[in-house]
């Protein structure tokens, strides 16, 4: 519910009216949704492969999936899944590193936050 509220606030802030937020656990809540041409996976609740499998079944040809991954284990799982589906997808990876300013005495330094790896996939078949 908190995520849905933040999504609604961001839609209002950016004047976007074509986003429909659905609260529920994946993959259980996914079959009732319309056929997607874009999917964002920002967490999996330990269900990454079942979520990827269901999204693969439903995603349109030319559709895109974007995963935001914080752990090496989930990155490995995703890359192994992509290896099994290599005939169906092209993909690319981007790792983001963000630093936040923090005061130190009367100066400022940057402290790194944990990196996030983005995996973009396009369904080709």
mmCIF file of C-alpha atoms in Angstrom:
data_model
loop_
_atom_site.group_PDB
_atom_site.id
_atom_site.type_symbol
_atom_site.label_atom_id
_atom_site.label_comp_id
_atom_site.label_asym_id
_atom_site.label_seq_id
_atom_site.Cartn_x
_atom_site.Cartn_y
_atom_site.Cartn_z
ATOM 1 C CA UNK A 1 0.000 0.000 0.000
ATOM 2 C CA UNK A 2 2.874 2.381 0.724
ATOM 3 C CA UNK A 3 4.337 1.657 -2.717
ATOM 4 C CA UNK A 4 0.992 2.378 -4.389
ATOM 5 C CA UNK A 5 0.702 5.657 -2.526
ATOM 6 C CA UNK A 6 4.205 6.711 -3.630
ATOM 7 C CA UNK A 7 3.420 5.745 -7.217
ATOM 8 C CA UNK A 8 0.235 7.852 -7.122
ATOM 9 C CA UNK A 9 2.133 10.818 -5.659
ATOM 10 C CA UNK A 10 4.826 10.553 -8.338
ATOM 11 C CA UNK A 11 2.204 10.341 -11.085
ATOM 12 C CA UNK A 12 0.586 13.533 -9.788
ATOM 13 C CA UNK A 13 3.947 15.252 -9.401
ATOM 14 C CA UNK A 14 5.000 14.399 -12.967
ATOM 15 C CA UNK A 15 1.480 14.819 -14.414
ATOM 16 C CA UNK A 16 1.321 11.236 -15.675
ATOM 17 C CA UNK A 17 -2.104 9.663 -16.095
ATOM 18 C CA UNK A 18 -1.334 6.370 -17.857
ATOM 19 C CA UNK A 19 -0.002 4.426 -14.847
ATOM 20 C CA UNK A 20 -2.223 1.938 -13.057
ATOM 21 C CA UNK A 21 -0.799 0.661 -9.775
ATOM 22 C CA UNK A 22 -1.929 -2.748 -8.542
ATOM 23 C CA UNK A 23 -1.302 -3.898 -4.987
ATOM 24 C CA UNK A 24 -0.601 -7.568 -4.543
ATOM 25 C CA UNK A 25 2.099 -10.176 -4.424
ATOM 26 C CA UNK A 26 3.806 -11.395 -7.552
ATOM 27 C CA UNK A 27 3.464 -13.710 -9.265
ATOM 28 C CA UNK A 28 -0.017 -14.438 -7.809
ATOM 29 C CA UNK A 29 -1.497 -11.044 -8.771
ATOM 30 C CA UNK A 30 -0.005 -10.951 -12.290
ATOM 31 C CA UNK A 31 -2.340 -13.238 -14.317
ATOM 32 C CA UNK A 32 -5.303 -10.875 -13.875
ATOM 33 C CA UNK A 33 -3.435 -7.920 -15.380
ATOM 34 C CA UNK A 34 -3.659 -6.903 -19.052
ATOM 35 C CA UNK A 35 -1.004 -8.268 -21.432
ATOM 36 C CA UNK A 36 2.055 -6.075 -20.842
ATOM 37 C CA UNK A 37 4.467 -4.517 -23.294
ATOM 38 C CA UNK A 38 6.587 -3.126 -20.443
ATOM 39 C CA UNK A 39 7.421 -4.732 -17.087
ATOM 40 C CA UNK A 40 9.451 -3.325 -14.194
ATOM 41 C CA UNK A 41 10.640 -5.733 -11.502
ATOM 42 C CA UNK A 42 11.991 -3.921 -8.465
ATOM 43 C CA UNK A 43 11.707 -6.754 -5.976
ATOM 44 C CA UNK A 44 10.704 -10.371 -6.029
ATOM 45 C CA UNK A 45 9.949 -11.539 -2.501
ATOM 46 C CA UNK A 46 12.021 -14.632 -3.208
ATOM 47 C CA UNK A 47 9.975 -15.430 -6.342
ATOM 48 C CA UNK A 48 12.269 -14.085 -9.059
ATOM 49 C CA UNK A 49 12.196 -17.102 -11.414
ATOM 50 C CA UNK A 50 8.410 -17.624 -11.214
ATOM 51 C CA UNK A 51 7.924 -13.891 -11.856
ATOM 52 C CA UNK A 52 10.292 -13.965 -14.838
ATOM 53 C CA UNK A 53 8.597 -17.100 -16.181
ATOM 54 C CA UNK A 54 5.115 -15.577 -15.985
ATOM 55 C CA UNK A 55 6.251 -12.259 -17.456
ATOM 56 C CA UNK A 56 7.951 -14.184 -20.275
ATOM 57 C CA UNK A 57 4.689 -16.009 -21.054
ATOM 58 C CA UNK A 58 2.654 -12.815 -21.131
ATOM 59 C CA UNK A 59 5.045 -10.157 -22.486
ATOM 60 C CA UNK A 60 4.395 -9.084 -26.073
ATOM 61 C CA UNK A 61 7.036 -9.548 -28.793
ATOM 62 C CA UNK A 62 9.152 -6.395 -28.743
ATOM 63 C CA UNK A 63 8.166 -5.852 -25.112
ATOM 64 C CA UNK A 64 10.701 -4.769 -22.519
ATOM 65 C CA UNK A 65 11.439 -5.921 -18.986
ATOM 66 C CA UNK A 66 13.619 -3.918 -16.627
ATOM 67 C CA UNK A 67 14.931 -5.413 -13.403
ATOM 68 C CA UNK A 68 16.561 -3.418 -10.602
ATOM 69 C CA UNK A 69 18.780 -5.843 -8.700
ATOM 70 C CA UNK A 70 20.637 -5.137 -5.457
ATOM 71 C CA UNK A 71 22.258 -8.536 -4.847
ATOM 72 C CA UNK A 72 24.756 -10.682 -6.708
ATOM 73 C CA UNK A 73 22.541 -13.716 -6.171
ATOM 74 C CA UNK A 74 19.598 -12.132 -7.973
ATOM 75 C CA UNK A 75 21.878 -10.936 -10.756
ATOM 76 C CA UNK A 76 23.219 -14.485 -11.128
ATOM 77 C CA UNK A 77 19.683 -15.918 -11.119
ATOM 78 C CA UNK A 78 18.635 -13.421 -13.791
ATOM 79 C CA UNK A 79 21.665 -14.131 -15.997
ATOM 80 C CA UNK A 80 21.086 -17.889 -15.722
ATOM 81 C CA UNK A 81 17.415 -17.366 -16.621
ATOM 82 C CA UNK A 82 18.465 -15.267 -19.614
ATOM 83 C CA UNK A 83 20.888 -17.984 -20.684
ATOM 84 C CA UNK A 84 17.980 -20.449 -20.757
ATOM 85 C CA UNK A 85 15.923 -17.960 -22.794
ATOM 86 C CA UNK A 86 18.714 -16.585 -24.998
ATOM 87 C CA UNK A 87 16.763 -17.301 -28.192
ATOM 88 C CA UNK A 88 13.920 -15.079 -26.964
ATOM 89 C CA UNK A 89 15.705 -11.996 -25.565
ATOM 90 C CA UNK A 90 18.413 -9.460 -26.110
ATOM 91 C CA UNK A 91 19.635 -7.811 -22.934
ATOM 92 C CA UNK A 92 21.992 -5.234 -21.492
ATOM 93 C CA UNK A 93 23.255 -4.436 -18.009
ATOM 94 C CA UNK A 94 23.982 -1.112 -16.324
ATOM 95 C CA UNK A 95 25.307 -0.780 -12.802
ATOM 96 C CA UNK A 96 24.511 2.440 -10.942
ATOM 97 C CA UNK A 97 26.512 3.776 -8.030
ATOM 98 C CA UNK A 98 25.058 6.684 -6.091
ATOM 99 C CA UNK A 99 26.913 8.765 -3.545
ATOM 100 C CA UNK A 100 25.275 10.949 -0.907
ATOM 101 C CA UNK A 101 26.849 14.024 0.643
ATOM 102 C CA UNK A 102 27.491 13.947 4.392
ATOM 103 C CA UNK A 103 28.969 16.619 6.610
ATOM 104 C CA UNK A 104 32.373 16.037 8.150
ATOM 105 C CA UNK A 105 33.325 18.836 10.535
ATOM 106 C CA UNK A 106 32.655 21.990 8.472
ATOM 107 C CA UNK A 107 33.344 20.151 5.194
ATOM 108 C CA UNK A 108 31.388 17.751 2.996
ATOM 109 C CA UNK A 109 32.326 14.315 1.740
ATOM 110 C CA UNK A 110 30.546 11.767 -0.397
ATOM 111 C CA UNK A 111 29.494 8.393 1.019
ATOM 112 C CA UNK A 112 28.651 5.611 -1.424
ATOM 113 C CA UNK A 113 25.348 3.789 -1.300
ATOM 114 C CA UNK A 114 25.029 0.176 -2.402
ATOM 115 C CA UNK A 115 25.125 -0.256 -6.173
ATOM 116 C CA UNK A 116 22.084 -1.361 -8.155
ATOM 117 C CA UNK A 117 22.331 -3.343 -11.391
ATOM 118 C CA UNK A 118 19.693 -2.685 -14.032
ATOM 119 C CA UNK A 119 19.026 -5.514 -16.461
ATOM 120 C CA UNK A 120 17.073 -4.489 -19.530
ATOM 121 C CA UNK A 121 15.566 -7.223 -21.716
ATOM 122 C CA UNK A 122 13.761 -7.030 -25.042
ATOM 123 C CA UNK A 123 11.630 -9.977 -26.102
ATOM 124 C CA UNK A 124 12.520 -10.880 -29.678
ATOM 125 C CA UNK A 125 10.568 -14.123 -30.137
#
